[in-house]
Short mmCIF file of C-alpha atoms in Angstrom, two decimals:
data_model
loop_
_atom_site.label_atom_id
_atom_site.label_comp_id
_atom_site.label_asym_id
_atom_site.label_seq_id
_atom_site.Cartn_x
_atom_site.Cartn_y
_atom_site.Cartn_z
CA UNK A 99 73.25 53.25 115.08
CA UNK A 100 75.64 56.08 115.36
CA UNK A 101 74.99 58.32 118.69
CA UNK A 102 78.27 60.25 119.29
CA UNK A 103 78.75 64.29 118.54
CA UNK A 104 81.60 65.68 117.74
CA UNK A 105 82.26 69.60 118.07
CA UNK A 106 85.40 70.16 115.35
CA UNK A 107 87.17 73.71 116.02
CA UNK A 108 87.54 73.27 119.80
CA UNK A 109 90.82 74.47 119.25
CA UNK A 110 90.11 78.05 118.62
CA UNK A 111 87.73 80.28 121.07
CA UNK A 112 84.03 79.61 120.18
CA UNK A 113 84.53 75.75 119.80
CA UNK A 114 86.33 75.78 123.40
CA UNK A 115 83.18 77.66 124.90
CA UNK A 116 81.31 75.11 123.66
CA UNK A 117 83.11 72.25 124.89
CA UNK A 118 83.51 73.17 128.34
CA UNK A 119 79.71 74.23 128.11
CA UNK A 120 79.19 70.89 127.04
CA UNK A 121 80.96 69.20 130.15
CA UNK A 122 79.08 71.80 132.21
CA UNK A 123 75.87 69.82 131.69
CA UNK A 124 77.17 65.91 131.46
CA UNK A 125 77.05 66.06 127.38
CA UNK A 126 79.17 63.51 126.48
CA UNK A 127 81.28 64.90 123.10
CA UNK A 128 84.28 64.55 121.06
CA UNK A 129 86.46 67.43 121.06
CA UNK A 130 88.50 68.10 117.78
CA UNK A 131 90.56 69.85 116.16
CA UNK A 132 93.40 70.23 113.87
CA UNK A 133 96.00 72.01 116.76
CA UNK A 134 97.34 68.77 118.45
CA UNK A 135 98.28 70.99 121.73
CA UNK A 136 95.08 73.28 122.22
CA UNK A 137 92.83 70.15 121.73
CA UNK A 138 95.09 67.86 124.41
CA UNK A 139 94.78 70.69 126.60
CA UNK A 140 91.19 71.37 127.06
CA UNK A 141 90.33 68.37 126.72
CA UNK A 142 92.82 66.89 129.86
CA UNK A 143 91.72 70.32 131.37
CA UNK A 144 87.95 68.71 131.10
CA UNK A 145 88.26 65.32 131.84
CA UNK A 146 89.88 66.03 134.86
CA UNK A 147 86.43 67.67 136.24
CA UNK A 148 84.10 65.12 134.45
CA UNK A 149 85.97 61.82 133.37
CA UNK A 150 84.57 59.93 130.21
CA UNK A 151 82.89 62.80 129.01
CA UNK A 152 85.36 64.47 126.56
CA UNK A 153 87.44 62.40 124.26
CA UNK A 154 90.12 64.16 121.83
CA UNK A 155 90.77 63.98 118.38
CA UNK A 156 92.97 65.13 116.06
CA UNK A 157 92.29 65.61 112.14
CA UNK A 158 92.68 67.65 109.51
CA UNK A 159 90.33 67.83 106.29
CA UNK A 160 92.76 67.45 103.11
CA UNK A 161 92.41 63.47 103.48
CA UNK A 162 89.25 62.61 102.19
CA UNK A 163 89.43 58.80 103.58
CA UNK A 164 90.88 60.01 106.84
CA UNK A 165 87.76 62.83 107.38
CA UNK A 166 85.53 60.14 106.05
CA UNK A 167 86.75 57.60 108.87
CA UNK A 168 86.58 60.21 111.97
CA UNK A 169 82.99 60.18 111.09
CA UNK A 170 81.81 56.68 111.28
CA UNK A 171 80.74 56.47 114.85
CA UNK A 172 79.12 60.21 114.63
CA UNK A 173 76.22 61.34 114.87
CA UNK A 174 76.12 64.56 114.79
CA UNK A 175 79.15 66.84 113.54
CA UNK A 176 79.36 70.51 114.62
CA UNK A 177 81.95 72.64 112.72
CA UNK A 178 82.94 75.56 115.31
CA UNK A 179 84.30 77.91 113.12
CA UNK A 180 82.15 80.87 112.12
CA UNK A 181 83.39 81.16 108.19
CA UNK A 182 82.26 79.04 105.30
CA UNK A 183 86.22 77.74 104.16
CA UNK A 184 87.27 74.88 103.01
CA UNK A 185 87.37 73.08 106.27
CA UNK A 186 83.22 73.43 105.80
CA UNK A 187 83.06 72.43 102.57
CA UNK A 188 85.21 69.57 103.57
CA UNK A 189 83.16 68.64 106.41
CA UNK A 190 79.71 69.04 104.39
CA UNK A 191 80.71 66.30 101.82
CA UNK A 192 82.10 63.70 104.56
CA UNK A 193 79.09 64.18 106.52
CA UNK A 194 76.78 63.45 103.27
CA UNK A 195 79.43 60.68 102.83
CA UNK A 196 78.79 58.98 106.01
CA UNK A 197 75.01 60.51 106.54
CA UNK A 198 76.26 62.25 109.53
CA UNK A 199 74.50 65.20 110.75
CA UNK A 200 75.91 68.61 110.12
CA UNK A 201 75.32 72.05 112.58
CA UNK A 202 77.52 74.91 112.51
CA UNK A 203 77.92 78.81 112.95
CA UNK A 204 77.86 80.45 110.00
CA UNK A 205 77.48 83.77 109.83
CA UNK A 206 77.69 85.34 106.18
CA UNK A 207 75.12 85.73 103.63
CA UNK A 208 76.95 83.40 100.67
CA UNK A 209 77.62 80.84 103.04
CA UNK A 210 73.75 80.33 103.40
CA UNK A 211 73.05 80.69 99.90
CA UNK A 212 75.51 77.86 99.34
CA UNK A 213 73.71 75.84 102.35
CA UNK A 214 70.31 76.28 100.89
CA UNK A 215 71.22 74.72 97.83
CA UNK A 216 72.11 71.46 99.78
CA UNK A 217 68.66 71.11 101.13
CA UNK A 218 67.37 68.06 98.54
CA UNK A 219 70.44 66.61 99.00
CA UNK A 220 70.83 66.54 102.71
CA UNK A 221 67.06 65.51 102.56
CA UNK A 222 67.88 62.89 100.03
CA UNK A 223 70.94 61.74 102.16
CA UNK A 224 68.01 61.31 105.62
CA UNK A 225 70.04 63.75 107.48
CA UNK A 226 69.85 67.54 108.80
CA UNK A 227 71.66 70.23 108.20
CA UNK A 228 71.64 73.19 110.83
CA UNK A 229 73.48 76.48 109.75
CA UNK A 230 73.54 79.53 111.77
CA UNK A 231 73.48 78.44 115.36
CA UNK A 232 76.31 81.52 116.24
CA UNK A 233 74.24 83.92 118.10
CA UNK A 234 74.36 87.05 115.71
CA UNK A 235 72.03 84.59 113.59
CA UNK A 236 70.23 82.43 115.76
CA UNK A 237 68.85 84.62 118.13
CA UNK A 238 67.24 87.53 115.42
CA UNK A 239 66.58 84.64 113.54
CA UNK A 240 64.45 83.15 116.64
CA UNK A 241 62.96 86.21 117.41
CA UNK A 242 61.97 86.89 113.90
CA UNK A 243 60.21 83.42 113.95
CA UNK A 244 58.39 84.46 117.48
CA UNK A 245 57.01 87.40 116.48
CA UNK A 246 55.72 86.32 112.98
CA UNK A 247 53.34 83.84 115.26
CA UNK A 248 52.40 86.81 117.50
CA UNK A 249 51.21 88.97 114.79
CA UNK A 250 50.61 86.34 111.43
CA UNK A 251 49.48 89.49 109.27
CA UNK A 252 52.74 91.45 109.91
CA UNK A 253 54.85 92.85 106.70
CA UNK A 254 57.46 94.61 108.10
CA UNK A 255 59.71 93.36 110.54
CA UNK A 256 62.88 95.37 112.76
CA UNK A 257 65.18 93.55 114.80
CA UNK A 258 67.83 95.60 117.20
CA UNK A 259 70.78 93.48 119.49
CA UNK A 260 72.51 94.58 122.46
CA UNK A 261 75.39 92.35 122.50
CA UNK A 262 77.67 91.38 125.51
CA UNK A 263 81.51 91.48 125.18
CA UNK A 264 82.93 90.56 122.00
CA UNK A 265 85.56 87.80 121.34
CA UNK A 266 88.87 89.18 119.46
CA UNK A 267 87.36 86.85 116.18
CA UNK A 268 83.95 88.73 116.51
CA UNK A 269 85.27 91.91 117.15
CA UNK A 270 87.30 91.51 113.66
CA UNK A 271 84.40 90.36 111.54
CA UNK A 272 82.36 93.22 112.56
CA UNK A 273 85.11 95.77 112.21
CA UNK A 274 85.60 94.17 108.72
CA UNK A 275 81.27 94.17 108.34
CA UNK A 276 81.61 98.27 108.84
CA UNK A 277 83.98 98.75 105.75
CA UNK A 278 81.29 97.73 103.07
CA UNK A 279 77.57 97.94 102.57
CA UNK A 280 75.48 95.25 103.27
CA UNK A 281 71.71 94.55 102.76
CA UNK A 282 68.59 94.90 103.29
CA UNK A 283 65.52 93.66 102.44
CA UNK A 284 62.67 96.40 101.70
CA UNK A 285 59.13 95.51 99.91
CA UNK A 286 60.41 91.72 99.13
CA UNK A 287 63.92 93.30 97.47
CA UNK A 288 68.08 93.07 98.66
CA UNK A 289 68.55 96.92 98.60
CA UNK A 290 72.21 97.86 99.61
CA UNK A 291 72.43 99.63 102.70
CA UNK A 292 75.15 101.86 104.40
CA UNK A 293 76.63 100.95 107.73
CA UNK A 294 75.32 103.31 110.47
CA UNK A 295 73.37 104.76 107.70
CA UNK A 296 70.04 105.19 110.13
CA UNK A 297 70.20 105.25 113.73
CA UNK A 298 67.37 105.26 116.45
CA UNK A 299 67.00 104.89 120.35
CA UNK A 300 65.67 101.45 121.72
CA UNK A 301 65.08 100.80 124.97
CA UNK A 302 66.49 97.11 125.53
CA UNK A 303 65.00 97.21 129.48
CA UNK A 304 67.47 99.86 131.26
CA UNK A 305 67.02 103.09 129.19
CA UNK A 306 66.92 103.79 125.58
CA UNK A 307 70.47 103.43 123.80
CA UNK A 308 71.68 104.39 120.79
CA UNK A 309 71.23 101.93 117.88
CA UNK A 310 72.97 101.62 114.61
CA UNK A 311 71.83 100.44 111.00
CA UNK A 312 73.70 96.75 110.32
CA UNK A 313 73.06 95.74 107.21
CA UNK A 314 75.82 93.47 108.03
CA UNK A 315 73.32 90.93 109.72
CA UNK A 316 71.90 88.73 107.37
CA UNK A 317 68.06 88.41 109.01
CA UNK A 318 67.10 89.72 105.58
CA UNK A 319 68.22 87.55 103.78
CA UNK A 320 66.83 84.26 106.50
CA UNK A 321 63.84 86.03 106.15
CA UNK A 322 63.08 86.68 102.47
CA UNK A 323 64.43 82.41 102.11
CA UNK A 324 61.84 81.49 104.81
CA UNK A 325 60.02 83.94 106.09
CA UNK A 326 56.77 86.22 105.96
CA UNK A 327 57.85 90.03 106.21
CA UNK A 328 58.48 91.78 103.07
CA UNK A 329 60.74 94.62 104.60
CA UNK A 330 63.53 93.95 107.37
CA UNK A 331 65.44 96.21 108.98
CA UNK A 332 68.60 95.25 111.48
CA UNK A 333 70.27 97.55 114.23
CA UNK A 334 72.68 96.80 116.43
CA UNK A 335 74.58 98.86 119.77
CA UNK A 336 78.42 99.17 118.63
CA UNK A 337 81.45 99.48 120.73
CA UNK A 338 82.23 103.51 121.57
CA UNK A 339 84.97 103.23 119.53
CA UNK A 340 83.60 101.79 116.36
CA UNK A 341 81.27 104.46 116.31
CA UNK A 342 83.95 107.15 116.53
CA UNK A 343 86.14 105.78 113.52
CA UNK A 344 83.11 105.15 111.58
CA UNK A 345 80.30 107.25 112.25
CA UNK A 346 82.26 110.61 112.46
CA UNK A 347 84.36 112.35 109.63
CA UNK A 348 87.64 112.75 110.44
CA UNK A 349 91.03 111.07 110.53
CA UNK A 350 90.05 107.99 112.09
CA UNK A 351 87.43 107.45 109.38
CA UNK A 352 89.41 108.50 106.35
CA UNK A 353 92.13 105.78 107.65
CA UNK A 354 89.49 103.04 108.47
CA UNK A 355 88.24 102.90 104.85
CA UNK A 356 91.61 102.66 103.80
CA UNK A 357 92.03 99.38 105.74
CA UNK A 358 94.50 101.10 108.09
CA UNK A 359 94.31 100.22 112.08
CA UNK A 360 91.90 97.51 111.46
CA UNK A 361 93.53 95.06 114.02
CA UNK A 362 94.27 97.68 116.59
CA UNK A 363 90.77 98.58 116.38
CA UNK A 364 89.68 94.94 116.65
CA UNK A 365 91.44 94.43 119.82
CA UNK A 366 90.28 97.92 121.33
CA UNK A 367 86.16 97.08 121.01
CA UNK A 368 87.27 93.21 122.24
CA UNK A 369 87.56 91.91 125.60
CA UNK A 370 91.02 91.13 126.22
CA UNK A 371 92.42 87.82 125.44
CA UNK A 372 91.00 85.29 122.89
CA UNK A 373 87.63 86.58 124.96
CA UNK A 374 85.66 87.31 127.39
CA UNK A 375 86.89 85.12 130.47
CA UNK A 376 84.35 82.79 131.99
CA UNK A 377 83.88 85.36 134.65
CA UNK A 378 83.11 87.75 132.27
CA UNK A 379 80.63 84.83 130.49
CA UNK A 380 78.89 84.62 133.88
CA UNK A 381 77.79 88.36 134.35
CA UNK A 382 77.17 89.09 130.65
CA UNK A 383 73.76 89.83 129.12
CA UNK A 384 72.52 90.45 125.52
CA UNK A 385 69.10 91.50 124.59
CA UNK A 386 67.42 91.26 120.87
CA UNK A 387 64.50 93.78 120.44
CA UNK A 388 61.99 92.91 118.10
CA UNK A 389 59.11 94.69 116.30
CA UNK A 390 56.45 94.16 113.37
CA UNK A 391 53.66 95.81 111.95
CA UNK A 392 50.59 94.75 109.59
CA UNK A 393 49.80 96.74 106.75
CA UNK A 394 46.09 97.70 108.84
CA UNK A 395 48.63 99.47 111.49
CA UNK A 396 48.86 96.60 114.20
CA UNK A 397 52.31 96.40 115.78
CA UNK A 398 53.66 93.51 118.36
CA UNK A 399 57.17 94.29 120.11
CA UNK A 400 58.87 91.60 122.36
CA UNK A 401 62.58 91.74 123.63
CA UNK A 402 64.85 88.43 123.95
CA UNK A 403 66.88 88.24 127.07
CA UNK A 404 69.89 85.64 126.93
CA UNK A 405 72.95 84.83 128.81
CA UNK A 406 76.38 86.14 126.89
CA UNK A 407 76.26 85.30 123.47
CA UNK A 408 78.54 82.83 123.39
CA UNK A 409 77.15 80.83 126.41
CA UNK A 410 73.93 81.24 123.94
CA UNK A 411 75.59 79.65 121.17
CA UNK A 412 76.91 76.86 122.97
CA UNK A 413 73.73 75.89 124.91
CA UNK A 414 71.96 76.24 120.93
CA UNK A 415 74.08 74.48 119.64
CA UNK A 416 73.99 71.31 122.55
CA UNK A 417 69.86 71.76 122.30
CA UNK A 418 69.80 71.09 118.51
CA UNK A 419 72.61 68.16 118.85
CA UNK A 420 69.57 66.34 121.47
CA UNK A 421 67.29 67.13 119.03
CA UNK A 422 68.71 65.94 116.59
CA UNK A 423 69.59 62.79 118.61
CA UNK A 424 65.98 62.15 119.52
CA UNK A 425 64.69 62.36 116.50
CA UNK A 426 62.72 65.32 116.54
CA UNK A 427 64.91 67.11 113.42
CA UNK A 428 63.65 65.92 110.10
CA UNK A 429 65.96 65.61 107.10
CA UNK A 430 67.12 68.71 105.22
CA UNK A 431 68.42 72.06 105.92
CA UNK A 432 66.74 73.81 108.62
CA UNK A 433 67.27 77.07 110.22
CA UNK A 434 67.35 76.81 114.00
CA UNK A 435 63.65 78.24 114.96
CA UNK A 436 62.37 75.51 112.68
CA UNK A 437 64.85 72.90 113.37
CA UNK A 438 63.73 73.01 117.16
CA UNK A 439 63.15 76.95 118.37
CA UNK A 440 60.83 76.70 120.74
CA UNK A 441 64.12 74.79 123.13
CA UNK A 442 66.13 77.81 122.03
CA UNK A 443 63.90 80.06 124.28
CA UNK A 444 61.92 77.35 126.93
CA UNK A 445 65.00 75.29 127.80
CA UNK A 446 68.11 77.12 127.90
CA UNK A 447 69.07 79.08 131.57
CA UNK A 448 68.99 82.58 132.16
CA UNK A 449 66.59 83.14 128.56
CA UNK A 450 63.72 85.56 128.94
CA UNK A 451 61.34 85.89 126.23
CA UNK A 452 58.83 89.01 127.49
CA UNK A 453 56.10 90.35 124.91
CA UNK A 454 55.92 94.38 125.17
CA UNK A 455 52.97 96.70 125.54
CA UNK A 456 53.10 98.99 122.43
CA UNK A 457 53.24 102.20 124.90
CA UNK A 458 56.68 100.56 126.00
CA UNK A 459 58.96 101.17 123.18
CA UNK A 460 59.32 103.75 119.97
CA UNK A 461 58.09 102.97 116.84
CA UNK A 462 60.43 102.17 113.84
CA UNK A 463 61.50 105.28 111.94
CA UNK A 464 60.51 106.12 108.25
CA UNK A 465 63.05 104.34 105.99
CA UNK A 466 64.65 106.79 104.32
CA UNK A 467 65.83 104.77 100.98
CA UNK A 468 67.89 108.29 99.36
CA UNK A 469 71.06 105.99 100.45
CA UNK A 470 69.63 102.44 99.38
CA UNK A 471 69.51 101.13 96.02
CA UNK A 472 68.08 97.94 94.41
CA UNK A 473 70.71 95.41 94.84
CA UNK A 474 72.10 93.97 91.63
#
């Protein structure tokens, strides 16, 4: 019986995070990559504090037979990297191959329509699949699932993130997210949505802060696949910065649209470096706001509290890896709240999961839809 776990893409930011998190709590893993010196590194740099715990590997995916064979004492397979490429593809059909289990950290909304479609398969196969486990998704998507439980006859559901330093990766995918529309979904329907189009104070436990529209987050589309609201609507606190080349006509904005100064913007809303430094991991915070309403008027708010949201990623995605281990993930795909989300909140350090008065926060605005037409 195969009992290992290997975390592939330890050679890039998010998979490192993960890996020392990992040797943080006595998980024993196998860190891999395809970068023969970043892998050696961290994982000498590991073993040295916790010997036997990390073992290094080094693999590619082009080699079918190869992949196939760095699999056969694996349980569970996490790929690290946050974009559905062929490295995932790659990795999907070797784990099928060798009915290994497959997590990972997707974060865009074809990548999950291509993972939902694997769901008889994986089922068919007797093993899990477990997208999303990145933060941006997990955590909306967890408290999504939360309060759906606290109110069952909600309809309408609005989820807002405080976020804690961004990683120079992160900080490019959501300067790219601000370029285009995105969706949302509004009376069961993808309507497109402009970035920033809406914007509303929350108060995520220190004072009400601005929040932007981010149709960029893909809770809408989680939701409509497995959930019970019929309208979602996603906000999100951006960088200073981001809001001043978007938000604002001018210069900055007629340049941004243009693709001009993406990267230099990137690296201005980032921390510096790769990402934030452990230090920086240590002191962070991110909070998820959450509210829904019943058609009758009845409204339940609650906020999420986690550590930085990378430490949150990694400690999601070594919860789901024990679950998955013990036996408590069934076959197929799963998102994370269903895979095993009660963990996600109950067992990870530093979460806070605290149910609001309705006095305590704002209501939702109005949608105004003038700027949001049925998606095609």
């Amino acid at each position: 019986m195969k009992t290992r776990v290997l975390l592939y893409g330890v050679d890039e930011y998010a998979g490192g995070v993960i890996s020392r998190r990992a040797a943080e709590r006595g998980f024993a893993h196998i860190a891999a990559g395809q970068n023969i010196a970043r892998v050696a590194s961290l994982a000498n740099s590991l073993s040295k504090k916790s010997p036997g715990l990390v073992e290094p590997r080094i693999f590619g995916f082009g080699d079918k037979s190869r992949l196939a064979a760095q699999l056969d004492d694996v349980a569970v397979l996490v790929n690290c990297y946050p974009r559905f490429s062929d490295a995932a593809q790659a990795l999907i059909k070797a784990c099928m191959n060798t009915h290994t289990n497959y997590l990972d950290l997707l974060q865009e909304r074809h990548d999950f329509e291509r993972i939902f479609e694997l769901d008889s398969e994986f089922e068919k196969a007797g093993i899990s699949l477990v997208p999303g486990l990145g933060f941006d998704i997990c955590g909306p998507e967890i408290v999504a699932a939360r309060l759906a439980t606290m109110l069952p006859s909600a309809t309408d559901l609005t989820v807002a993130v405080s976020r804690s330093p961004l990683s120079q990766a992160e900080a490019g995918y959501l300067v790219e997210a601000c370029r285009r529309p995105g969706e949302l979904l509004k009376n069961g329907a993808l309507v497109v949505a402009e970035p920033g189009g809406r914007r509303f104070e929350i108060d995520f436990g220190q004072g009400e802060i601005e929040t932007c529209l981010a149709p960029w987050r893909y809770e809408s589309l989680l939701v409509k696949k497995n959930g019970p609201f019929a309208t979602v609507d996603s906000f999100e606190v951006l960088p200073p910065a981001l809001i001043r080349t978007v938000m604002k006509p001018g210069w900055r904005r007629w340049l941004f649209h243009r693709g001009k100064r993406l990267p230099a913007l990137a690296r201005k809303i980032a921390a510096r470096g790769e990402g934030p430094s452990p230090r920086m991991l240590k002191k962070s915070r991110c909070v998820i706001w959450g509210e829904v309403r019943s058609a009758d008027g009845h409204i339940a708010r609650a906020r999420l509290e986690t550590p930085a949201a990378q430490i949150y990623t990694a400690e999601a995605v070594l919860a789901i890896a024990q679950a998955i281990l013990d036996g408590k993930v069934p076959p197929g795909v799963h998102l994370p709240s269903a895979a095993n989300g009660a963990a996600l909140v109950e067992n990870i350090e530093g979460v806070v999961w605290r149910e609001l008065p309705d006095k305590s926060e704002i209501e939702t605005p109005e949608l105004n839809l003038a700027a949001e037409v049925a998606a095609k």
